[in-house]
Coordinates of C-alpha atoms and ligand atoms in Angstrom, one line a residue:
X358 CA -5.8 39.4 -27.5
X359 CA -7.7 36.7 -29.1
X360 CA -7.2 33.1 -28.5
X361 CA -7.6 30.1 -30.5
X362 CA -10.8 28.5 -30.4
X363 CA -10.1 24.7 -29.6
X364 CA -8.9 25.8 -26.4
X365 CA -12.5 26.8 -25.1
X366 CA -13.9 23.1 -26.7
X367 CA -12.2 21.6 -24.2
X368 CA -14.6 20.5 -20.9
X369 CA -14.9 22.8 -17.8
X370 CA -12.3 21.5 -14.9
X371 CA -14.5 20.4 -12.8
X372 CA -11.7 20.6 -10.1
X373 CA -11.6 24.5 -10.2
X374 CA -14.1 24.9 -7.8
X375 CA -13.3 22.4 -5.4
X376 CA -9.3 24.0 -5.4
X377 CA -10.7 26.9 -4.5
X378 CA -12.7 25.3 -1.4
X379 CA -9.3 22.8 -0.8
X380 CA -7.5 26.8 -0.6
X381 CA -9.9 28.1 1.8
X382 CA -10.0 25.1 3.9
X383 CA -6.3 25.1 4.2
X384 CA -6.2 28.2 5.4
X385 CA -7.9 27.8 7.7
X386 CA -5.6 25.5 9.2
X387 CA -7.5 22.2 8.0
X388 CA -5.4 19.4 7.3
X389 CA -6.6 18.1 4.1
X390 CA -5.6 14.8 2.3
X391 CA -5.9 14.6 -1.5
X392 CA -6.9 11.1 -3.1
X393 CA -7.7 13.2 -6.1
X394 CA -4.6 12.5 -8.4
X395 CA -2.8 9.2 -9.4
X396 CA 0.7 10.5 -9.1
X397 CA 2.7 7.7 -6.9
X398 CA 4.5 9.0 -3.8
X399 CA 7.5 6.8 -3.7
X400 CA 10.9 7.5 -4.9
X401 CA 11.8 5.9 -8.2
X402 CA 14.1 2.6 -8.1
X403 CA 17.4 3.8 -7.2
X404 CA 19.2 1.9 -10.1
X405 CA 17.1 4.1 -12.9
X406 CA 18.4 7.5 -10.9
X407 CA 22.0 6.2 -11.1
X408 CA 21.5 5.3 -14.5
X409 CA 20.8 8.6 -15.1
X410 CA 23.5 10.2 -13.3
X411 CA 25.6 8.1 -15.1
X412 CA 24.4 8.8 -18.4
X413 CA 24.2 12.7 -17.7
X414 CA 27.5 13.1 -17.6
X415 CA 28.6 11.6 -20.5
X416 CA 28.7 14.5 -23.1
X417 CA 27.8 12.4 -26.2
X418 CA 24.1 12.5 -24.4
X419 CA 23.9 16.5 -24.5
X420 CA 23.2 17.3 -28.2
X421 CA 19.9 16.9 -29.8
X422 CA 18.5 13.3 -29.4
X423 CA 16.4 11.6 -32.4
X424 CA 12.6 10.7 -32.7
X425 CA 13.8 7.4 -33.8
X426 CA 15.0 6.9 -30.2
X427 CA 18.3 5.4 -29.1
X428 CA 18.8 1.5 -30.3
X429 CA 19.5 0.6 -26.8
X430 CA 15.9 2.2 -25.6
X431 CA 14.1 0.2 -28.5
X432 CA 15.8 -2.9 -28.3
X433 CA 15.3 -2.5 -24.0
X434 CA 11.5 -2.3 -25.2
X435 CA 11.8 -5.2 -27.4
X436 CA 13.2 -7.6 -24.6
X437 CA 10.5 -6.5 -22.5
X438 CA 7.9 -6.9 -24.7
X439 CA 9.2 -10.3 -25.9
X440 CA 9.5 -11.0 -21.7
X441 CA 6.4 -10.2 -20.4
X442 CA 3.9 -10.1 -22.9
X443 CA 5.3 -12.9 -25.4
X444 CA 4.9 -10.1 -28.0
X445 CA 7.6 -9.3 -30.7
X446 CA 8.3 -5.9 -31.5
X447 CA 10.9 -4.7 -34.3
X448 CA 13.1 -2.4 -32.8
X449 CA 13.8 -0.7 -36.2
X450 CA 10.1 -0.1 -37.3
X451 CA 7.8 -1.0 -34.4
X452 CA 8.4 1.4 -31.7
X453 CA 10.0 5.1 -30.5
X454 CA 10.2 6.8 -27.6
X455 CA 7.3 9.2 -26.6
X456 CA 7.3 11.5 -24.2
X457 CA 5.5 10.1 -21.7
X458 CA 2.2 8.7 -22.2
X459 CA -0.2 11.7 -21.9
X460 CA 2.0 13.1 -24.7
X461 CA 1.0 10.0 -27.3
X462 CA -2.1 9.5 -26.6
X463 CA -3.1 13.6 -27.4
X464 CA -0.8 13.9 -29.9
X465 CA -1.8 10.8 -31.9
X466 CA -5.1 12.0 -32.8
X467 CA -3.6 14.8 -34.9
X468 CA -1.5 11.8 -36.6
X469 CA -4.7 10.0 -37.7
X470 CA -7.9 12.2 -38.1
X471 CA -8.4 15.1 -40.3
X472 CA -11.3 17.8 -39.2
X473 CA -14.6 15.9 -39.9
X474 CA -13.7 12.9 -38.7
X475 CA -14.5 10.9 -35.6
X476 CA -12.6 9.4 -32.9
X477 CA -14.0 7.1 -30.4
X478 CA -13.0 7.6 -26.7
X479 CA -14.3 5.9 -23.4
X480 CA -16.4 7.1 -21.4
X481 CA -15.5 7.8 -18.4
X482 CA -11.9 8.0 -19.8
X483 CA -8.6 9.9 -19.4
X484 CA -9.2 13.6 -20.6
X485 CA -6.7 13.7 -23.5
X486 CA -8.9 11.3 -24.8
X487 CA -10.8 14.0 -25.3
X488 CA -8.6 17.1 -25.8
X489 CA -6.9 15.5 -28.4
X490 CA -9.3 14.5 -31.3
X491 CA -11.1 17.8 -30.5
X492 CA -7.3 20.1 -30.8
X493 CA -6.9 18.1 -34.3
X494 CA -10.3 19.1 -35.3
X495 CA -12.1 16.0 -35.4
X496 CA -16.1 15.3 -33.5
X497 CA -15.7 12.9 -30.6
X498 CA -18.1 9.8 -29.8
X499 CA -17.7 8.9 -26.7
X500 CA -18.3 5.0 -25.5
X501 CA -20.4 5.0 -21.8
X502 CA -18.2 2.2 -20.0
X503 CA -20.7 0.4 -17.7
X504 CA -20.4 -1.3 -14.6
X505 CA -23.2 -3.8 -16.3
X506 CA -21.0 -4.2 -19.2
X507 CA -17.9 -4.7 -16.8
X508 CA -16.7 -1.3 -18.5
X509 CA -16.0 -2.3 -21.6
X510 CA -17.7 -0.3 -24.7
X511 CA -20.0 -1.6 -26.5
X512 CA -18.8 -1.3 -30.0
X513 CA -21.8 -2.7 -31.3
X514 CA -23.9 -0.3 -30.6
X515 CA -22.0 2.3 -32.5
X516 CA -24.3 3.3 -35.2
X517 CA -23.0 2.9 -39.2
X518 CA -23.1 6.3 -39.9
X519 CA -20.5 7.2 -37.1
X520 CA -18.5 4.1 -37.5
X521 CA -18.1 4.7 -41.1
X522 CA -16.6 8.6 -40.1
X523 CA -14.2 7.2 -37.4
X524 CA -10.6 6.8 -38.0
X525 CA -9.3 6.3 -34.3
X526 CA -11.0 4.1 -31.6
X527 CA -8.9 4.4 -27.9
X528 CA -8.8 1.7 -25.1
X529 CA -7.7 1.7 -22.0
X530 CA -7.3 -1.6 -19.9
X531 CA -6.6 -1.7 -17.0
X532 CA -8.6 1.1 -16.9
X533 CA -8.9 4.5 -15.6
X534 CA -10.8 5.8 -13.7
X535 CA -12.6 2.3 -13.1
X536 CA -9.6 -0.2 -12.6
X537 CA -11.4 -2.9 -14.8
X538 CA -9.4 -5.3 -16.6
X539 CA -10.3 -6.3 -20.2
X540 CA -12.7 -8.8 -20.5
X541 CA -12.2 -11.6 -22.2
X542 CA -12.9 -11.5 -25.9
X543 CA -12.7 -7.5 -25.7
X544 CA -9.3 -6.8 -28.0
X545 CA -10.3 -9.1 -30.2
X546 CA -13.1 -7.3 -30.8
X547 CA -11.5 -4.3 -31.2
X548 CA -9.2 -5.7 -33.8
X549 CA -11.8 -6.8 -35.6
X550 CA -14.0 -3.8 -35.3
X551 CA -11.0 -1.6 -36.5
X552 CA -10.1 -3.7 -39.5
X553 CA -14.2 -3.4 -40.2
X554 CA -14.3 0.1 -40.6
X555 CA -10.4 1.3 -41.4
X556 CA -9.4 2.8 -38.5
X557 CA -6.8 3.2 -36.2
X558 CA -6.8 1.3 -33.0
X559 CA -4.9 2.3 -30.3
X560 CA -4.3 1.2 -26.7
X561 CA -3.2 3.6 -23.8
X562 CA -1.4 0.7 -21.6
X563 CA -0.4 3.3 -18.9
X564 CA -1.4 0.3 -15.9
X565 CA -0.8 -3.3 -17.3
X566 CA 2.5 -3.2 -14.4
X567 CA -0.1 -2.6 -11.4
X568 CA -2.0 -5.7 -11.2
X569 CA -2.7 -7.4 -8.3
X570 CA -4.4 -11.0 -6.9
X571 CA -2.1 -13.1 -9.3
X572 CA -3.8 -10.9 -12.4
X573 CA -1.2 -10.0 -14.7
X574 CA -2.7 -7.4 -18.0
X575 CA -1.9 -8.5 -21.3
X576 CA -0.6 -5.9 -23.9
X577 CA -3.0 -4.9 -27.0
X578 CA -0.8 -5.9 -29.2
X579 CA -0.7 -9.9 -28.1
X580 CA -4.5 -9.8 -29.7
X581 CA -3.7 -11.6 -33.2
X582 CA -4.3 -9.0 -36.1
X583 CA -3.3 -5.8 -33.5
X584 CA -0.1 -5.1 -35.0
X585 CA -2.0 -4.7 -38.4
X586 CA -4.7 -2.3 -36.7
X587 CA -2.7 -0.4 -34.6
X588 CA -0.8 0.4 -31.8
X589 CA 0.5 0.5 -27.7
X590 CA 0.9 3.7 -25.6
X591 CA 3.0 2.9 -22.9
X592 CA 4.2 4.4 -20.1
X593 CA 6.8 4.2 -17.3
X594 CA 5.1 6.7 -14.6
X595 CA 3.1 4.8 -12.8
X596 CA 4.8 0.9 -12.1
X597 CA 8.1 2.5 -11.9
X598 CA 7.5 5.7 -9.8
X599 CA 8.4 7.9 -12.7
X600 CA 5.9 10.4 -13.4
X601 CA 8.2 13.4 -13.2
X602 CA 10.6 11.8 -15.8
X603 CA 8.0 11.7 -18.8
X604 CA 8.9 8.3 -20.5
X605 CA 7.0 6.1 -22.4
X606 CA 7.0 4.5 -26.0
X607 CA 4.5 4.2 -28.5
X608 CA 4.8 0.7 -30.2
X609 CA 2.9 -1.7 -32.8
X610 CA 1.9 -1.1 -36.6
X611 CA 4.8 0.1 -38.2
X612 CA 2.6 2.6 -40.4
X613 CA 1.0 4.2 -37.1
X614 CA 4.9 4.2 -35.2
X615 CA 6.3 5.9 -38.9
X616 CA 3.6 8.6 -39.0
X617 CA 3.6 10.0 -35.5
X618 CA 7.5 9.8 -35.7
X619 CA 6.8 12.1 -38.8
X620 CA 4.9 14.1 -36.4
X621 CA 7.3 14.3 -33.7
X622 CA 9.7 15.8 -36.0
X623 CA 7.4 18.6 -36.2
X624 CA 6.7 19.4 -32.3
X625 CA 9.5 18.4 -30.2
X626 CA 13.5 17.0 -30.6
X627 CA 12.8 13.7 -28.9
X628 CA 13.6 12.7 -25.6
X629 CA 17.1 13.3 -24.0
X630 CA 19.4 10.5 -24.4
X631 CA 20.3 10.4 -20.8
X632 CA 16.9 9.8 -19.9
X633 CA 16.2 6.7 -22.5
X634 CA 19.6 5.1 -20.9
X635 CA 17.4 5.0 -17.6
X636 CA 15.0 3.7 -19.1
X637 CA 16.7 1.4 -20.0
X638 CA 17.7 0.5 -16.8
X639 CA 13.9 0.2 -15.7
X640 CA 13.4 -2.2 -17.6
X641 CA 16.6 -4.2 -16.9
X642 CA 18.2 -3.8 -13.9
X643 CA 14.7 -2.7 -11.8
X644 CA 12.6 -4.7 -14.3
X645 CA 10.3 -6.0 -11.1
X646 CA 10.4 -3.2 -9.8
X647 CA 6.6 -2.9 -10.5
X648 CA 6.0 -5.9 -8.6
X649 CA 6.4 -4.4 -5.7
X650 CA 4.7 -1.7 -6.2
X651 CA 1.5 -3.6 -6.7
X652 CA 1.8 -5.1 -3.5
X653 CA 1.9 -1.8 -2.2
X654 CA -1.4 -0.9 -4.2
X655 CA -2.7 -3.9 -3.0
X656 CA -2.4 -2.8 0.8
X657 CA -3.7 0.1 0.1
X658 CA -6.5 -1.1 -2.0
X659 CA -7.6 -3.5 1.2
X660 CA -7.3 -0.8 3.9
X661 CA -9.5 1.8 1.9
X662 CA -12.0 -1.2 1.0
X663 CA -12.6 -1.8 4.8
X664 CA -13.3 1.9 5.3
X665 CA -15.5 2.8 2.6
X666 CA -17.8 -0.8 4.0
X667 CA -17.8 0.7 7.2
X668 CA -19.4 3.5 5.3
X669 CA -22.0 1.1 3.9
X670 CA -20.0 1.4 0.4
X671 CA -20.0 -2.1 -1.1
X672 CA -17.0 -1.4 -3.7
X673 CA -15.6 -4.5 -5.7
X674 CA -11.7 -4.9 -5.1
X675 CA -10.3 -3.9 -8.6
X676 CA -7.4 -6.1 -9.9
X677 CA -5.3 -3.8 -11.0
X678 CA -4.8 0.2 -11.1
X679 CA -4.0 2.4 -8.2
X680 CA -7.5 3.2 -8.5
X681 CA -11.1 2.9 -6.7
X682 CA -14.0 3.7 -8.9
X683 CA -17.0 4.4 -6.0
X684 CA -20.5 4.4 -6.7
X685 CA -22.0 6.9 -4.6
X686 CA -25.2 6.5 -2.2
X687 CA -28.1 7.0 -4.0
X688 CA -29.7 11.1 -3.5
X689 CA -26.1 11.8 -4.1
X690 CA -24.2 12.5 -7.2
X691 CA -20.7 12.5 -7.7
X692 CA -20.2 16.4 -7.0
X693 CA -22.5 16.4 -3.9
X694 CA -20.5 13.8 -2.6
X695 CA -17.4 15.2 -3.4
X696 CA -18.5 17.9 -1.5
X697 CA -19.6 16.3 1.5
X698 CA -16.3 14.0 1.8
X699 CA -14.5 17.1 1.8
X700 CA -16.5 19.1 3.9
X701 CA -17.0 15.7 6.3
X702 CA -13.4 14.2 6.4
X703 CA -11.2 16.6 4.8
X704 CA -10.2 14.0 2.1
X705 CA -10.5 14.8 -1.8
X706 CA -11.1 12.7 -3.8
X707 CA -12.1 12.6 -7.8
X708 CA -15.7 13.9 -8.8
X709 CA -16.1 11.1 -11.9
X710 CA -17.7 13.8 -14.4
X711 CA -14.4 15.2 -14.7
X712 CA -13.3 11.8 -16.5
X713 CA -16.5 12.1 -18.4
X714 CA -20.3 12.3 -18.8
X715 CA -20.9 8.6 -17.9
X716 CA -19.0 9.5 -14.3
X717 CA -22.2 11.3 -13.3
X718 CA -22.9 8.4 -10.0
X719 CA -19.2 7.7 -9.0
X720 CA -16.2 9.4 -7.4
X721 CA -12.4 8.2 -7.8
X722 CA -10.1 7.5 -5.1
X723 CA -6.8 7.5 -6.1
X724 CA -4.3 5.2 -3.7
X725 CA -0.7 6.9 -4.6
X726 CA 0.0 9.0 -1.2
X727 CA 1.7 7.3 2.0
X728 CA 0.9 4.5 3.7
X729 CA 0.0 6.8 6.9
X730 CA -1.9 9.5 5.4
X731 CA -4.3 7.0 3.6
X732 CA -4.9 5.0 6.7
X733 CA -5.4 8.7 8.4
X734 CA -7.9 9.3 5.4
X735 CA -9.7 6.1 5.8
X736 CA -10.0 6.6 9.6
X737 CA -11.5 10.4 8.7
X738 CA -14.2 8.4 6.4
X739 CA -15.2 5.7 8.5
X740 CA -15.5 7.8 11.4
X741 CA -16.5 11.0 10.2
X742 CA -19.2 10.0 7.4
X743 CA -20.0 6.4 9.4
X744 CA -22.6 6.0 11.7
X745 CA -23.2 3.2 14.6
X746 CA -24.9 0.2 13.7
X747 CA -24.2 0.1 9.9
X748 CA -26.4 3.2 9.2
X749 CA -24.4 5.4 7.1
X750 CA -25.6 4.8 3.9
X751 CA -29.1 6.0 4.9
X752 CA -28.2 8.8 6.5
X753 CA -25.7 9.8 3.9
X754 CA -28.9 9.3 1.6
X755 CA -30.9 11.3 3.8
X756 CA -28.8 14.4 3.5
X757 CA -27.3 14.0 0.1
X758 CA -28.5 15.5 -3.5
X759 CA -28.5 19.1 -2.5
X760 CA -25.9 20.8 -5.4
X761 CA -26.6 24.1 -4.2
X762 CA -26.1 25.2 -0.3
X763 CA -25.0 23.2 2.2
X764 CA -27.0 21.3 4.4
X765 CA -26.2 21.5 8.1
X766 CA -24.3 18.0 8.3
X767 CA -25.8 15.7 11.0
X768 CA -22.9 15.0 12.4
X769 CA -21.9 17.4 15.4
X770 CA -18.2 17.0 14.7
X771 CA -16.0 18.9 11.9
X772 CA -13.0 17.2 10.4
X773 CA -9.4 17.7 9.5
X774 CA -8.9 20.0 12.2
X775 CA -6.6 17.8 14.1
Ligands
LIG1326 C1 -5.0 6.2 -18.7 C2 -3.8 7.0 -18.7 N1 -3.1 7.0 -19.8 C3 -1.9 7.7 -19.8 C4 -1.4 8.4 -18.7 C5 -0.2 9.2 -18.9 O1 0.8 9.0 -18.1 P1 2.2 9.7 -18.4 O2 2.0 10.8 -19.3 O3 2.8 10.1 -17.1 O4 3.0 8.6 -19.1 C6 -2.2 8.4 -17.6 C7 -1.7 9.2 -16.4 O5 -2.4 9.4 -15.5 C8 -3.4 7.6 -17.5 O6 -4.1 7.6 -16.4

């Protein structure tokens, strides 16, 4: 059999190798705790599942749905676009349902660029970033987000000759894998910078619901000029608990929303009526919902902060995201540590190459499993890769940076095995 091509373009998993050591250590009878993937571990709001109940067994929602989307979904997204972001949205031209957000934001690229052309992706940044632009056939730029530059690109140095071949620049804010919040001044630049060179601006707004510290993300398209440059991904996954349920919307420019609908007809029937009647609900009856997720986040956040300092791991609180973007001691890089946090504490967490190039020095915790098993987890780190006296960082130095073989770990004791 032969396969397609674009399927082999796509990067390595950089995972594969450490779910084969997560396998053998599990096995063995180790207990081990995955930070590795943002997918929350609370229930969704009860009101959305009743909703859906509800909805499921009226028969009028069994037959194909439309890619237009129901008019009670668009004008739920409408409200809550006019509530929280003072943003208007036309529910007849601005907005249909996607499904979910990962769907959007890889299926967008074969909306707007033809083989040849460019697309612009941060860098570290969510992989169908990535596998996207390269399945439609385009070349991919990628934009190093850097902890000098508070992780914004910088647009500016994008040379002419690349800028003048791109036809779709992604942003991400709040961000993942770093959880930084746009900087001020940033959208507007991107406006500008996509009404420059012609392209098609679009914003993955898969976090603005997680916020914490009194932060609350604004959406893309409350940048003046966004709604003529683009357009919003968003998603109801992560600040309602809904990952499983794949909902999200894809909303701005009415060119961009017209297009991928034209799309849509093409690869899928749209999403089940039932389910757009709960989301409805989510953003009615559990429309704060999110709220208290955050504070959740937010515990977490402070509980994992405190362990990784014991570790000698200065890491500035992010303001929103369910995630911690760690710099790792110096002598290490992101897969040796990796490695040694599994090997040390029995925890996973996410080596930051597999988010990108420019995620070479930093590993990603992600915060979404039970209160109980992440304080476990940061008790394994603190204890396990800590030292008395406020020394860890050395030693982790001092036996960090070996890729190949293990060093014999200093530490006498071996984790995860109560
Ligand atoms: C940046 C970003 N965008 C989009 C998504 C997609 O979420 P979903 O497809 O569940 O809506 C995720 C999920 O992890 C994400 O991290």
């Amino acid at each position: 059999m032969r396969f397609a091509q674009r399927l082999d373009q796509v990067p390595p998993y950089l995972f594969a190798e450490i779910e084969r050591r997560i396998e053998a250590m599990r096995a063995d009878g180790v207990d081990v705790i995955s930070l590795g993937i943002g997918d929350p571990d609370l229930p969704t709001p009860p009101a959305v599942v009743e909703a859906l109940q509800q909805a499921a067994a009226r028969p009028e929602t069994h037959q194909y749905p439309s890619n237009r989307g129901l008019g009670a979904f668009r004008e739920a997204v409408t409200a809550f676009y006019a509530d929280r972001f003072e943003v208007d949205i036309d529910p007849e031209s601005e907005v249909i349902p996607v499904l979910g957000g990962k769907e959007a934001v890889a299926h967008v690229a074969l909306a707007c660029l033809d083989p040849g052309d460019v697309a612009l992706a941060p860098d570290p940044g969510y992989p169908p970033y990535t596998s996207g632009p390269l399945f439609a056939g385009a070349d991919l730029h990628y934009l190093p987000l850097r902890e000098e530059n508070a992780f914004m690109p910088d647009l500016d140095a994008i040379s002419a000759e690349t800028a003048r071949r791109a036809n779709l620049l992604y942003c991400n804010y709040p961000n993942n894998p770093t959880g930084a919040v746009v900087a001020e001044g940033f959208f507007e630049r991107a406006v500008a910078f996509a009404r420059e060179h012609e392209l098609v601006a679009i914003h993955d707004s898969a976090y603005t619901e997680i916020a914490f510290d009194g932060y609350r993300p604004p959406s893309f398209l409350g940048t003046p000029g966004a709604k003529e440059v683009g357009a919003e991904i968003f998603s109801l996954s992560k600040g309602w608990n809904m990952t499983g349920w794949r909902i999200g919307w894809i909303a701005g420019n009415a060119e961009v929303v017209e297009r991928y609908r034209q799309l849509k007809t093409n690869l899928d029937s749209g999403m089940f009526d039932a389910l757009q009647l709960a989301g409805v609900a989510a953003l009615t009856d559990a429309r704060d919902f999110p709220e208290e997720m955050s504070e959740v986040y937010r515990r977490r956040r402070d509980l994992m902060i405190d362990a990784l300092r014991a570790i000698g791991l200065d890491v500035e609180p992010p303001h929103a995201t369910p995630y911690l973007w760690i710099r790792v001691p110096e002598a290490h890089d992101a897969a040796s540590f990796t490695e040694l946090v599994l090997e040390q504490a029995a925890v996973i967490v996410s080596p930051g190459p597999s988010f990108g190039p420019s995620g070479e020095s930093y590993v990603r915790i992600s915060l979404t499993v039970p209160d109980a098993r992440l304080e476990e987890a940061a008790g394994r780190i603190a204890s396990s890769l800590g030292a008395p006296g406020g020394m860890m960082a050395r030693r982790l130095g001092a036996m960090g940076g070996s890729r190949q073989g293990r060093r014999e770990p200093p530490y006498p004791e071996r984790y995860g095995r109560d």
